[in-house]
Amino acid sequence: MKAITFVAGLAAGMAVATAAVTAMYPDVSRRMLRDSKRMWRNGKRTAMRLGDMLN
């Protein structure tokens, strides 16, 4: 029972923290989306290069 309370409190705390950051910096979510797309592309390119080097 303690674990359920702990997990619920953790989830609520994360939601409150996310809401606070979003309220202070409204463009953070857009930046995170943009940066994650860029990281995904670069990571995919790096994985392709490593795969080519191993073959």
Short mmCIF file of N, CA and C in Angstrom, two decimals:
data_model
loop_
_atom_site.label_atom_id
_atom_site.label_comp_id
_atom_site.label_asym_id
_atom_site.label_seq_id
_atom_site.Cartn_x
_atom_site.Cartn_y
_atom_site.Cartn_z
N MET A 1 0.82 -1.19 0.00
CA MET A 1 0.00 0.00 0.00
C MET A 1 0.86 1.26 0.00
N LYS A 2 2.02 1.18 0.69
CA LYS A 2 2.91 2.34 0.72
C LYS A 2 3.47 2.63 -0.67
N ALA A 3 3.73 1.58 -1.43
CA ALA A 3 4.30 1.76 -2.77
C ALA A 3 3.33 2.50 -3.68
N ILE A 4 2.05 2.17 -3.59
CA ILE A 4 1.05 2.84 -4.42
C ILE A 4 0.99 4.32 -4.08
N THR A 5 1.01 4.64 -2.80
CA THR A 5 1.00 6.04 -2.36
C THR A 5 2.24 6.76 -2.84
N PHE A 6 3.39 6.09 -2.74
CA PHE A 6 4.64 6.69 -3.19
C PHE A 6 4.62 6.98 -4.69
N VAL A 7 4.18 6.02 -5.49
CA VAL A 7 4.13 6.19 -6.94
C VAL A 7 3.13 7.28 -7.32
N ALA A 8 1.99 7.33 -6.65
CA ALA A 8 1.01 8.37 -6.93
C ALA A 8 1.57 9.74 -6.59
N GLY A 9 2.27 9.85 -5.47
CA GLY A 9 2.87 11.12 -5.09
C GLY A 9 3.96 11.53 -6.06
N LEU A 10 4.73 10.57 -6.51
CA LEU A 10 5.79 10.85 -7.49
C LEU A 10 5.19 11.36 -8.80
N ALA A 11 4.15 10.71 -9.26
CA ALA A 11 3.50 11.12 -10.51
C ALA A 11 2.88 12.51 -10.36
N ALA A 12 2.25 12.78 -9.22
CA ALA A 12 1.65 14.09 -9.00
C ALA A 12 2.73 15.17 -8.93
N GLY A 13 3.84 14.87 -8.29
CA GLY A 13 4.93 15.83 -8.21
C GLY A 13 5.52 16.14 -9.57
N MET A 14 5.67 15.11 -10.40
CA MET A 14 6.18 15.33 -11.75
C MET A 14 5.22 16.18 -12.58
N ALA A 15 3.93 15.94 -12.41
CA ALA A 15 2.93 16.72 -13.15
C ALA A 15 2.95 18.18 -12.72
N VAL A 16 3.07 18.43 -11.42
CA VAL A 16 3.11 19.80 -10.92
C VAL A 16 4.37 20.51 -11.39
N ALA A 17 5.51 19.81 -11.35
CA ALA A 17 6.77 20.41 -11.80
C ALA A 17 6.71 20.74 -13.29
N THR A 18 6.15 19.83 -14.08
CA THR A 18 6.02 20.07 -15.52
C THR A 18 5.11 21.26 -15.79
N ALA A 19 4.01 21.34 -15.07
CA ALA A 19 3.09 22.47 -15.25
C ALA A 19 3.75 23.79 -14.86
N ALA A 20 4.56 23.78 -13.80
CA ALA A 20 5.24 25.00 -13.37
C ALA A 20 6.26 25.46 -14.40
N VAL A 21 7.04 24.53 -14.92
CA VAL A 21 8.04 24.89 -15.93
C VAL A 21 7.36 25.39 -17.20
N THR A 22 6.28 24.74 -17.60
CA THR A 22 5.56 25.15 -18.80
C THR A 22 4.95 26.54 -18.61
N ALA A 23 4.47 26.84 -17.41
CA ALA A 23 3.89 28.16 -17.15
C ALA A 23 4.97 29.24 -17.19
N MET A 24 6.15 28.94 -16.69
CA MET A 24 7.23 29.94 -16.67
C MET A 24 7.85 30.10 -18.06
N TYR A 25 8.02 29.00 -18.76
CA TYR A 25 8.67 29.02 -20.07
C TYR A 25 7.78 28.30 -21.08
N PRO A 26 6.85 29.00 -21.72
CA PRO A 26 5.90 28.33 -22.61
C PRO A 26 6.52 27.71 -23.86
N ASP A 27 7.71 28.16 -24.27
CA ASP A 27 8.30 27.63 -25.48
C ASP A 27 9.18 26.40 -25.23
N VAL A 28 9.29 25.96 -23.99
CA VAL A 28 10.15 24.82 -23.66
C VAL A 28 9.67 23.56 -24.38
N SER A 29 8.38 23.31 -24.41
CA SER A 29 7.88 22.09 -25.04
C SER A 29 8.19 22.08 -26.53
N ARG A 30 8.09 23.24 -27.19
CA ARG A 30 8.41 23.31 -28.62
C ARG A 30 9.90 23.06 -28.85
N ARG A 31 10.72 23.64 -27.99
CA ARG A 31 12.17 23.43 -28.12
C ARG A 31 12.53 21.97 -27.90
N MET A 32 11.91 21.36 -26.89
CA MET A 32 12.21 19.95 -26.61
C MET A 32 11.81 19.08 -27.80
N LEU A 33 10.68 19.36 -28.40
CA LEU A 33 10.24 18.59 -29.57
C LEU A 33 11.22 18.77 -30.72
N ARG A 34 11.62 20.02 -30.97
CA ARG A 34 12.56 20.30 -32.05
C ARG A 34 13.91 19.62 -31.81
N ASP A 35 14.41 19.74 -30.59
CA ASP A 35 15.71 19.16 -30.27
C ASP A 35 15.67 17.64 -30.29
N SER A 36 14.57 17.05 -29.85
CA SER A 36 14.49 15.59 -29.86
C SER A 36 14.44 15.06 -31.28
N LYS A 37 13.78 15.79 -32.19
CA LYS A 37 13.77 15.37 -33.60
C LYS A 37 15.18 15.43 -34.16
N ARG A 38 15.91 16.51 -33.83
CA ARG A 38 17.28 16.65 -34.32
C ARG A 38 18.17 15.53 -33.77
N MET A 39 18.03 15.23 -32.47
CA MET A 39 18.84 14.16 -31.87
C MET A 39 18.50 12.81 -32.51
N TRP A 40 17.23 12.58 -32.79
CA TRP A 40 16.82 11.32 -33.41
C TRP A 40 17.47 11.16 -34.78
N ARG A 41 17.44 12.25 -35.58
CA ARG A 41 18.06 12.20 -36.92
C ARG A 41 19.56 11.95 -36.82
N ASN A 42 20.23 12.69 -35.93
CA ASN A 42 21.68 12.52 -35.79
C ASN A 42 22.02 11.13 -35.27
N GLY A 43 21.24 10.62 -34.35
CA GLY A 43 21.48 9.28 -33.82
C GLY A 43 21.30 8.21 -34.89
N LYS A 44 20.27 8.39 -35.70
CA LYS A 44 20.01 7.43 -36.77
C LYS A 44 21.17 7.46 -37.78
N ARG A 45 21.64 8.66 -38.10
CA ARG A 45 22.76 8.79 -39.05
C ARG A 45 24.02 8.14 -38.49
N THR A 46 24.27 8.36 -37.20
CA THR A 46 25.45 7.77 -36.56
C THR A 46 25.35 6.25 -36.55
N ALA A 47 24.18 5.71 -36.26
CA ALA A 47 23.99 4.26 -36.25
C ALA A 47 24.22 3.68 -37.63
N MET A 48 23.77 4.39 -38.67
CA MET A 48 23.98 3.91 -40.04
C MET A 48 25.47 3.89 -40.36
N ARG A 49 26.19 4.93 -39.96
CA ARG A 49 27.63 4.98 -40.21
C ARG A 49 28.34 3.84 -39.49
N LEU A 50 27.97 3.60 -38.24
CA LEU A 50 28.60 2.51 -37.49
C LEU A 50 28.30 1.16 -38.14
N GLY A 51 27.08 0.99 -38.61
CA GLY A 51 26.72 -0.25 -39.28
C GLY A 51 27.52 -0.44 -40.56
N ASP A 52 27.75 0.64 -41.30
CA ASP A 52 28.54 0.56 -42.53
C ASP A 52 29.99 0.22 -42.22
N MET A 53 30.52 0.76 -41.12
CA MET A 53 31.91 0.50 -40.76
C MET A 53 32.10 -0.96 -40.34
N LEU A 54 31.09 -1.55 -39.73
CA LEU A 54 31.20 -2.93 -39.25
C LEU A 54 31.06 -3.95 -40.37
N ASN A 55 30.41 -3.57 -41.45
CA ASN A 55 30.22 -4.52 -42.57
C ASN A 55 31.42 -4.60 -43.46
#
